Amino acid sequence: MSLYLTPLNPHLKEIRILHLQPLTSGPSIRCSTSTVSLLSQPSPSYEALSYVWGDASIQQEIQFDGAPFPVTRNLFTALQHLRLPDQERRLWVDALCINQKDIKERNEQVAMMGEIYVYARPVLIFLGEADEGSNEAFNLISRVSEEGEIEDNVSRKLFSFYMNLVEREWFTRLWTVQELVLASQDPMVGCGFSWISWSVLLRVWQRVALREFGEMEMVISSEESDEGNESEELSGRRPNGIKIDLLSNLRKAVTEKKGEELRDLLLNTVSCKATEPRDRIYGLLGMLVEGHRNDITVDYSRPLGQVYAEAITHIFRRGIGPFLLSGMELAGPTPSDSSFPSWVPMFGSRTLPSPTKFHPPGVGASGAGSGADNGRVDEDIQTLRVRGMPIDTVLEKIEFGEGLACLTQLSAVEALVSKARQLATENKHHRLYLNSFKSKEPVWRTLIANKAYSGAAREVAPESYGEMYQRLRDNPDIGWNSDENPARKYILALMNHLPGSCFFISTTGFYGISQGTLEVGDHLAIWFGAPAPFALRPKAQVQDESGELKYAVCGVAYVAGIMDGEMVDEIYCEDLEDDMLFIVH
């Protein structure tokens, strides 16, 4: 009889331990389970397996509690390699120790996942079967870790091995991040039957990377690192390392600070894959600052939009919501899943961090309000209330084509700019104090969000780009692919920003670029705490109980002339206008 029929007691923090029988028990994989409490003294002894589930449709059979039981091929392979010669092995394996068909038990066990991996002695990271060269590489790593010098040929061989190693699926998954980061003992890493400690794997990688990247002149010093650059953080880029470094830094941060902020965890795992979309939140809870973990309830039966909305609500309570939303692809006014409020990010989307291209290189449109603790979510976790300043309403737009096609649309952009300037003149008495902003920034800067083509989001576009833009305007068919093309860098900058975006003008003469989802009639507004303005769509004159207009958020925009905080600093801070409460659904 399966022990799944005996429920686990979450109040006693009970878990199941898998007893993996040794090789002497026969050729087939045999295992059984027993129940232990994490509260017992002494603490239960077990190792926790960290692996990738793999394709659930490809299964093999083991003997589990005396009966045939299907498991994924990846788990079957892991268990094969973990069997000891002549003694039982005590493991915690999520697929077998949790009744995956019992939503209640699954919720309770996932909520305890952080503790399960903390108590494990140790965590076993199984990367999969050995491949050509992995056994030799593991032996080399062990040897090099004890030696002072690395020979050139050994360094090159290990560098190649590491670069291939991080292509293994384990390094791409979200759950594996927590399983490594929370391990209280030094985890063991295995390929096939070769095993090595994580600390040795990391230490040798750092020595090899310093040497090999140095040969390629790719080492980035600490002064040149992206520390504190939140735009690059949002995009998930780490120019001075690969996944091993990112995991190491996260493990160190969580260990030293006893947990991490949810916002930072989301940003650091933005490129990780998760089969179950809810795990993009639930798979991070064990790494949260301890006092924050109860803010989010694990419940796999809840609609996905509610799960994500609850996570963003937590971030707003921490005072860092507007900045996060400005760098994320949001559900928008017409989400494919009706459970999503428009202001909730679409975690898992390949384009998730794409709105960062509209962030300016400096402080941003919020100006003095860039560090504002702004916004709260109602108890229904559907309604966001956030303070800011209205800018204007979108009057007209041009959608840019994909690839090089966008370069042929610059004359149409210039025509719209001329129309915007005419509108500014016609509306010069409307909010008179805004007139100076509308002509402050040239169109060539606006089209590239004032960023130099260098990969560094904080580098302002040089004045030389203005001349490049004029060359391109005069000769739109100029060959851009040649290094000798005098406009090449500016063209590359345009290619980073325009495809899939749009150019717009507003009713009183502002202009800028935005996401392709922007529509005529959308409102532009600054939310205090965000580096870029938001595009908001009025919800058919729907008003709340106080008579205030409700909006859906469409995304972010770059509005020429106000992206250094001028509008907030000179208008709001000088008391020329009051701020406004935006009610967003």
XYZ file of C-alpha atoms in Angstrom:
585
model
C 0.000 0.000 0.000
C 1.408 3.403 -0.958
C 2.357 5.697 1.903
C 0.717 8.499 -0.085
C -2.451 7.304 1.661
C -0.955 8.565 4.932
C -1.118 12.377 4.838
C 1.818 14.490 5.976
C 1.300 16.801 8.949
C 2.402 20.329 7.968
C 2.272 21.510 11.595
C 4.978 18.978 12.451
C 6.806 19.849 9.211
C 6.681 16.241 8.113
C 8.361 15.097 4.919
C 8.905 11.718 3.289
C 12.383 10.253 2.977
C 13.172 7.987 0.052
C 15.133 4.822 0.888
C 17.065 3.902 -2.260
C 18.160 0.273 -2.144
C 21.801 -0.621 -2.965
C 23.158 -2.425 -5.999
C 23.250 -5.666 -4.019
C 19.414 -5.640 -3.945
C 19.283 -6.480 -7.640
C 19.415 -4.825 -11.066
C 16.107 -2.939 -10.801
C 15.739 0.335 -8.907
C 13.881 -0.310 -5.657
C 12.898 2.281 -3.108
C 10.455 2.937 -0.301
C 9.520 5.910 1.877
C 9.263 6.746 5.547
C 7.946 9.871 7.252
C 10.120 12.166 9.396
C 9.667 15.562 11.000
C 12.045 18.456 10.379
C 11.309 19.509 13.970
C 12.664 16.283 15.474
C 15.890 16.241 17.472
C 18.348 15.316 16.241
C 17.444 16.556 12.770
C 16.642 13.818 10.250
C 19.551 12.643 8.125
C 19.087 12.711 4.351
C 20.522 14.047 1.106
C 18.360 16.178 -1.228
C 18.493 15.635 -4.963
C 18.604 18.605 -7.320
C 17.975 17.570 -10.918
C 15.887 18.439 -13.966
C 12.595 16.534 -14.313
C 12.776 16.421 -18.095
C 10.080 15.364 -20.532
C 7.175 13.915 -18.509
C 5.996 11.893 -21.504
C 9.219 9.825 -21.559
C 9.030 7.516 -18.566
C 10.689 4.441 -17.156
C 9.608 2.145 -14.364
C 10.993 1.625 -10.865
C 9.770 -0.375 -7.887
C 8.300 2.111 -5.398
C 6.866 0.849 -2.106
C 6.608 -2.621 -3.614
C 4.735 -1.653 -6.773
C 5.710 -0.528 -10.293
C 5.881 3.249 -10.500
C 6.615 5.464 -13.566
C 9.266 8.194 -13.309
C 10.812 10.477 -15.904
C 13.867 9.206 -17.722
C 15.973 11.931 -16.057
C 15.006 10.755 -12.564
C 15.537 7.118 -13.531
C 19.060 8.011 -14.700
C 19.796 9.974 -11.528
C 18.685 7.108 -9.270
C 20.804 4.676 -11.264
C 23.884 6.788 -10.614
C 23.057 7.356 -6.935
C 22.719 3.734 -5.854
C 25.448 2.756 -3.400
C 27.227 -0.606 -3.718
C 26.025 -2.266 -0.539
C 24.042 0.129 1.624
C 20.782 2.049 1.491
C 20.798 5.732 0.583
C 18.406 8.211 2.251
C 17.251 10.876 -0.178
C 14.649 13.574 -0.572
C 13.377 13.617 -4.156
C 10.487 15.949 -4.933
C 8.832 13.776 -7.599
C 8.616 10.788 -5.228
C 8.491 12.306 -1.742
C 5.536 14.574 -2.586
C 2.225 13.204 -3.803
C 2.115 15.281 -6.968
C -1.586 14.521 -7.480
C -2.560 15.977 -4.088
C -2.754 19.756 -4.542
C -3.066 20.380 -0.783
C 0.041 18.343 0.029
C 1.897 19.886 -2.878
C 1.083 23.381 -1.633
C 2.258 22.553 1.893
C 5.470 20.849 0.791
C 6.436 23.589 -1.675
C 5.991 26.131 1.135
C 8.537 24.073 3.129
C 10.945 23.563 0.236
C 13.462 26.078 1.515
C 13.739 24.282 4.862
C 13.993 20.882 3.165
C 17.105 21.945 1.278
C 18.574 23.786 4.271
C 18.398 20.593 6.370
C 19.822 18.333 3.633
C 23.299 16.913 4.285
C 24.283 17.582 1.529
C 22.408 18.681 -1.609
C 23.315 16.476 -4.588
C 23.294 18.339 -7.911
C 22.996 15.773 -10.693
C 23.700 17.349 -14.078
C 23.024 14.209 -16.087
C 25.003 11.438 -17.681
C 28.698 11.777 -18.409
C 29.676 12.963 -21.864
C 32.919 12.900 -23.776
C 35.526 14.587 -21.646
C 33.476 15.188 -18.480
C 35.244 12.504 -16.414
C 38.654 13.819 -17.455
C 37.549 17.402 -16.729
C 36.342 16.530 -13.226
C 39.702 14.885 -12.520
C 41.519 17.962 -13.862
C 39.402 20.285 -11.715
C 40.253 18.269 -8.586
C 43.936 18.375 -9.451
C 44.024 22.069 -10.382
C 42.197 23.053 -7.177
C 45.204 21.845 -5.199
C 47.879 23.383 -7.438
C 49.123 26.940 -7.571
C 49.521 27.262 -11.338
C 47.424 26.180 -14.315
C 49.173 25.164 -17.507
C 47.999 26.897 -20.682
C 46.638 23.770 -22.329
C 44.833 22.707 -19.141
C 43.299 26.156 -18.721
C 41.993 26.203 -22.291
C 40.611 22.681 -21.973
C 38.817 23.505 -18.719
C 37.477 26.786 -20.085
C 35.896 24.902 -22.959
C 34.495 22.328 -20.548
C 32.911 24.988 -18.305
C 31.356 26.811 -21.247
C 29.756 23.538 -22.330
C 28.812 22.612 -18.780
C 26.556 25.647 -18.301
C 24.649 24.636 -21.439
C 23.290 21.651 -19.531
C 19.621 21.999 -18.700
C 20.182 22.119 -14.929
C 21.672 25.613 -15.327
C 18.574 26.862 -17.190
C 15.881 25.867 -14.685
C 14.309 27.985 -11.965
C 13.875 25.439 -9.148
C 17.530 24.425 -9.303
C 18.544 27.969 -8.322
C 16.858 27.654 -4.918
C 18.135 24.118 -4.418
C 21.733 25.292 -4.774
C 21.407 28.636 -3.041
C 19.766 27.244 0.119
C 22.129 24.328 0.656
C 23.657 24.790 4.114
C 26.532 22.413 3.366
C 28.792 22.567 0.335
C 26.702 20.887 -2.417
C 28.098 18.018 -4.467
C 27.922 18.255 -8.270
C 27.814 15.129 -10.423
C 28.076 14.186 -14.090
C 27.543 10.469 -14.460
C 29.558 8.799 -11.700
C 32.029 11.703 -11.290
C 31.386 14.024 -8.356
C 33.002 17.198 -7.090
C 32.048 19.850 -4.546
C 30.415 23.089 -5.711
C 33.097 25.174 -3.959
C 35.890 23.422 -5.890
C 33.957 23.707 -9.175
C 33.474 27.430 -8.526
C 37.026 28.133 -7.356
C 38.631 26.532 -10.398
C 36.153 28.248 -12.747
C 37.069 31.644 -11.309
C 40.779 30.991 -11.816
C 40.264 29.695 -15.357
C 37.842 32.504 -16.295
C 40.213 35.198 -15.051
C 43.002 33.722 -17.132
C 41.049 33.035 -20.333
C 38.915 36.171 -20.352
C 42.102 38.101 -19.636
C 43.675 36.619 -22.765
C 40.607 37.827 -24.688
C 40.759 41.238 -22.950
C 37.242 40.633 -21.662
C 37.844 40.917 -17.900
C 35.669 43.667 -16.414
C 37.071 45.295 -13.308
C 34.934 46.038 -10.265
C 34.894 49.735 -11.177
C 33.361 48.864 -14.546
C 30.832 46.397 -13.214
C 27.098 47.012 -13.453
C 26.631 47.256 -9.686
C 23.892 49.745 -8.950
C 22.821 49.955 -12.586
C 19.200 48.980 -12.248
C 18.450 49.141 -15.974
C 20.974 46.420 -16.667
C 19.720 44.494 -13.646
C 16.244 44.465 -15.131
C 17.492 43.002 -18.377
C 19.194 40.163 -16.548
C 22.562 40.822 -18.284
C 25.804 40.082 -16.451
C 28.641 41.048 -18.835
C 31.393 39.863 -16.467
C 30.288 36.319 -15.879
C 28.211 33.310 -16.793
C 25.623 31.336 -14.883
C 28.104 29.872 -12.376
C 29.018 33.385 -11.195
C 25.394 34.468 -10.969
C 24.475 31.431 -8.890
C 27.490 31.941 -6.659
C 26.670 35.606 -6.071
C 23.056 34.788 -5.280
C 24.080 32.012 -2.881
C 26.444 34.394 -1.121
C 23.841 37.180 -0.921
C 21.135 34.920 0.496
C 23.554 33.376 3.005
C 24.975 36.680 4.232
C 21.669 38.569 4.387
C 19.561 35.586 5.505
C 17.404 35.990 2.441
C 16.845 38.267 -0.548
C 14.175 40.709 -1.701
C 11.601 39.218 -4.080
C 12.295 41.917 -6.666
C 15.972 40.967 -6.825
C 15.159 37.270 -7.003
C 12.767 37.869 -9.906
C 15.367 39.906 -11.773
C 18.125 37.355 -11.202
C 15.976 34.480 -12.478
C 14.323 36.307 -15.363
C 15.891 33.982 -17.948
C 15.274 30.743 -16.028
C 12.715 28.236 -17.295
C 9.808 26.796 -15.317
C 7.366 24.173 -16.598
C 4.693 25.260 -14.099
C 4.248 29.063 -14.507
C 3.301 29.526 -10.822
C 6.750 28.274 -9.885
C 8.186 31.564 -11.141
C 6.996 32.845 -7.766
C 6.731 29.712 -5.622
C 10.192 28.525 -6.670
C 11.723 31.639 -5.071
C 9.947 31.726 -1.708
C 12.585 29.754 0.178
C 15.177 32.414 -0.708
C 13.064 35.332 0.499
C 13.985 37.291 3.597
C 12.515 35.147 6.346
C 10.005 37.738 7.539
C 8.567 38.073 4.015
C 7.844 34.432 3.238
C 4.381 34.406 4.778
C 3.294 37.301 2.544
C 2.689 34.860 -0.306
C 0.515 31.762 0.019
C 1.407 28.695 -2.043
C -1.734 27.548 -3.812
C -1.460 25.826 -7.192
C -5.232 25.952 -7.635
C -5.280 29.757 -7.864
C -5.473 31.473 -11.267
C -2.037 32.403 -12.560
C -2.823 36.125 -12.724
C -3.692 36.140 -9.014
C -0.418 34.411 -8.127
C 1.621 36.994 -10.031
C -0.515 39.890 -8.737
C 0.075 38.782 -5.139
C 3.832 38.791 -5.766
C 3.762 42.299 -7.250
C 1.566 43.439 -4.356
C 4.311 42.290 -1.999
C 6.871 44.296 -3.993
C 4.699 47.421 -3.809
C 4.556 46.984 -0.046
C 8.347 47.105 -0.121
C 8.198 50.473 -1.927
C 9.868 49.411 -5.188
C 6.916 48.613 -7.425
C 6.943 51.382 -10.079
C 10.576 50.780 -11.007
C 10.037 47.053 -11.458
C 6.911 47.475 -13.608
C 8.639 50.010 -15.866
C 11.125 47.354 -16.923
C 8.737 44.458 -17.507
C 6.395 43.354 -20.281
C 2.955 43.778 -18.675
C -0.310 41.931 -19.284
C -1.842 45.105 -20.712
C -5.471 46.007 -21.479
C -6.307 42.750 -23.308
C -4.433 39.916 -21.568
C -4.680 36.413 -22.998
C -5.502 35.224 -19.461
C -8.445 37.148 -17.961
C -7.129 36.571 -14.418
C -4.360 39.116 -15.072
C -4.761 42.774 -14.103
C -3.181 44.974 -16.764
C -0.328 46.041 -14.429
C 1.009 42.529 -13.751
C 4.168 41.353 -15.584
C 4.024 38.376 -17.936
C 6.769 36.361 -16.242
C 8.200 33.737 -18.532
C 7.784 35.774 -21.721
C 10.894 35.997 -23.886
C 10.265 39.730 -24.211
C 9.828 40.233 -20.459
C 12.665 42.786 -19.971
C 12.259 44.497 -23.390
C 10.716 47.734 -21.978
C 14.116 48.627 -20.473
C 15.104 49.928 -23.907
C 12.868 52.935 -23.196
C 14.671 53.726 -19.929
C 16.900 56.802 -20.165
C 20.591 56.553 -19.265
C 20.230 58.872 -16.249
C 17.993 59.035 -13.173
C 14.840 59.028 -15.250
C 11.565 60.872 -15.677
C 10.687 60.712 -11.963
C 13.519 63.081 -11.108
C 13.339 63.872 -7.405
C 10.747 61.145 -7.051
C 13.033 58.395 -8.359
C 13.300 56.832 -4.917
C 9.648 57.313 -4.018
C 7.808 54.697 -1.970
C 4.788 54.912 -4.218
C 1.739 52.805 -4.954
C -0.468 50.307 -3.172
C -2.691 47.455 -4.261
C -6.247 47.052 -2.971
C -7.259 43.920 -1.088
C -8.865 42.551 -4.262
C -5.305 42.417 -5.761
C -6.856 43.768 -8.960
C -6.664 47.516 -8.366
C -3.388 49.450 -8.245
C -3.376 53.010 -6.920
C -0.253 54.965 -7.756
C 0.611 58.665 -7.672
C 2.230 60.642 -10.445
C 1.824 63.420 -13.008
C -0.167 63.462 -16.252
C 1.790 64.413 -19.376
C -0.560 64.353 -22.365
C -2.676 62.193 -24.694
C -1.361 60.327 -27.761
C -2.649 61.947 -30.961
C -0.891 60.043 -33.735
C 1.680 57.270 -34.145
C 3.852 55.444 -36.656
C 4.599 51.755 -36.140
C 8.138 50.799 -37.099
C 8.763 47.824 -39.329
C 11.032 44.936 -38.447
C 14.711 44.843 -39.313
C 16.128 47.430 -41.687
C 12.646 48.495 -42.822
C 12.483 50.906 -39.887
C 15.309 52.991 -41.396
C 13.122 53.919 -44.357
C 10.552 55.529 -42.036
C 12.695 58.410 -40.775
C 11.152 60.919 -43.206
C 7.693 60.019 -41.838
C 9.066 60.549 -38.328
C 10.345 64.014 -39.314
C 6.924 64.884 -40.699
C 5.312 63.940 -37.373
C 7.899 65.985 -35.466
C 7.026 69.030 -37.608
C 3.363 68.472 -36.761
C 4.217 68.203 -33.050
C 6.048 71.531 -33.155
C 3.052 73.134 -34.820
C 0.781 71.698 -32.114
C 3.116 73.038 -29.431
C 2.795 76.521 -30.916
C -0.988 76.260 -31.171
C -1.251 75.065 -27.548
C 1.406 77.333 -26.043
C -1.047 78.678 -23.442
C -2.095 75.186 -22.288
C 0.065 74.401 -19.245
C 2.351 77.222 -20.314
C 5.213 75.989 -18.134
C 5.534 72.815 -20.257
C 6.418 74.581 -23.510
C 10.184 74.614 -22.975
C 10.307 70.831 -22.588
C 8.724 70.124 -25.971
C 11.632 71.506 -28.022
C 14.406 70.571 -25.616
C 15.555 67.267 -27.105
C 16.362 66.561 -30.774
C 14.625 63.716 -32.524
C 17.873 61.812 -33.132
C 18.356 61.400 -29.371
C 14.733 60.438 -28.831
C 14.779 57.624 -31.379
C 17.535 55.813 -29.448
C 16.327 56.763 -25.936
C 19.510 58.889 -25.691
C 21.664 55.737 -25.332
C 25.016 55.122 -26.983
C 25.459 51.878 -28.865
C 27.845 50.240 -26.425
C 25.808 47.765 -24.405
C 26.124 50.029 -21.352
C 22.661 51.357 -20.511
C 24.070 54.319 -18.570
C 26.140 55.787 -21.427
C 24.587 58.898 -22.976
C 24.548 59.101 -26.775
C 27.426 61.312 -28.020
C 26.832 64.471 -30.042
C 28.467 62.798 -33.039
C 25.301 60.724 -33.437
C 23.493 63.892 -34.545
C 25.702 64.150 -37.612
C 25.287 60.411 -38.236
C 21.518 60.847 -38.132
C 21.676 63.630 -40.698
C 23.815 61.477 -43.005
C 21.257 58.712 -42.709
C 18.380 61.126 -43.380
C 20.109 62.438 -46.488
C 20.881 58.928 -47.742
C 18.508 56.310 -46.247
C 19.927 53.605 -48.545
C 23.423 53.977 -47.111
C 25.117 50.598 -46.601
C 25.057 50.065 -42.872
C 26.986 46.798 -42.663
C 30.398 48.252 -43.352
C 32.722 49.255 -40.526
C 33.652 52.281 -42.630
C 30.084 53.570 -42.761
C 30.200 56.920 -40.893
C 26.661 56.355 -39.559
C 27.096 52.705 -38.596
C 27.038 53.118 -34.789
C 23.910 55.239 -34.920
C 22.197 52.743 -37.215
C 23.027 49.934 -34.789
C 21.571 52.033 -31.964
C 18.390 52.531 -34.002
C 18.176 48.782 -34.608
C 18.235 48.265 -30.845
C 15.225 50.512 -30.296
C 12.928 50.872 -33.300
C 11.844 47.445 -34.621
C 8.513 46.552 -33.010
C 8.226 50.011 -31.412
C 6.335 53.126 -32.477
C 6.906 56.864 -32.754
C 4.128 59.108 -31.437
C 3.098 62.717 -30.959
C 0.706 64.075 -28.343
C -2.172 66.535 -28.553
C -0.122 69.481 -27.277
C 3.183 68.765 -29.028
C 5.226 66.181 -27.116
C 6.819 63.343 -29.073
C 8.611 60.120 -28.262
C 8.930 56.376 -28.781
C 7.023 53.614 -27.075
C 6.057 49.975 -27.216
C 4.070 48.836 -30.223
C 1.014 48.323 -28.010
C 0.536 52.100 -27.677
C -2.663 53.426 -29.288
C -4.060 56.820 -30.207
C -6.016 58.149 -27.211
C -3.724 56.570 -24.603
C -2.656 58.835 -21.758
C 0.995 59.412 -20.894
C 1.903 59.783 -17.232
C 4.881 59.781 -14.904
C 4.638 57.464 -11.901
C 6.912 58.557 -9.090
C 9.575 55.909 -8.626
C 9.751 54.812 -12.279
C 12.485 55.941 -14.713
C 10.159 56.024 -17.738
C 6.592 57.327 -18.210
C 3.722 54.862 -18.535
C 1.095 54.678 -21.272
C -2.376 54.320 -19.719
C -5.625 53.501 -21.506
C -8.853 54.953 -20.065
C -11.365 52.179 -19.473
C -14.335 53.495 -21.475
C -14.999 56.319 -19.011
C -15.393 53.798 -16.174
C -15.090 55.530 -12.832
C -14.669 54.251 -9.306
C -16.851 55.194 -6.321
C -15.048 58.515 -5.929
C -15.719 59.435 -9.546
C -12.090 59.055 -10.619
C -11.249 57.580 -14.005
C -9.916 54.008 -14.169
C -7.097 52.948 -16.467
C -5.405 49.893 -17.896
C -1.626 50.147 -18.228
C -0.212 49.485 -21.699
C 3.529 49.823 -21.121
C 6.217 52.495 -20.975
C 7.447 55.281 -23.243
C 10.372 57.604 -23.817
C 9.042 61.189 -24.026
C 11.495 63.747 -25.407
C 12.538 66.560 -23.109
C 11.371 65.190 -19.756
C 13.449 62.043 -19.244
C 15.932 63.642 -16.846
C 13.227 64.471 -14.336
C 12.814 68.050 -15.547
C 9.020 67.941 -15.523
C 8.797 66.645 -11.960
C 11.581 68.870 -10.646
C 10.305 72.085 -12.206
C 6.535 71.542 -12.151
C 5.630 69.331 -9.210
C 8.500 70.286 -6.890
C 7.866 73.988 -7.568
C 4.166 73.551 -6.726
C 2.963 74.557 -10.188
C 0.854 71.392 -10.274
C -0.365 68.807 -7.795
C 0.232 65.131 -8.271
C -2.570 62.805 -9.319
C -3.796 59.410 -8.147
C -3.987 56.898 -11.014
C -6.384 53.980 -10.483
C -5.237 51.062 -12.612
C -6.998 47.741 -13.174
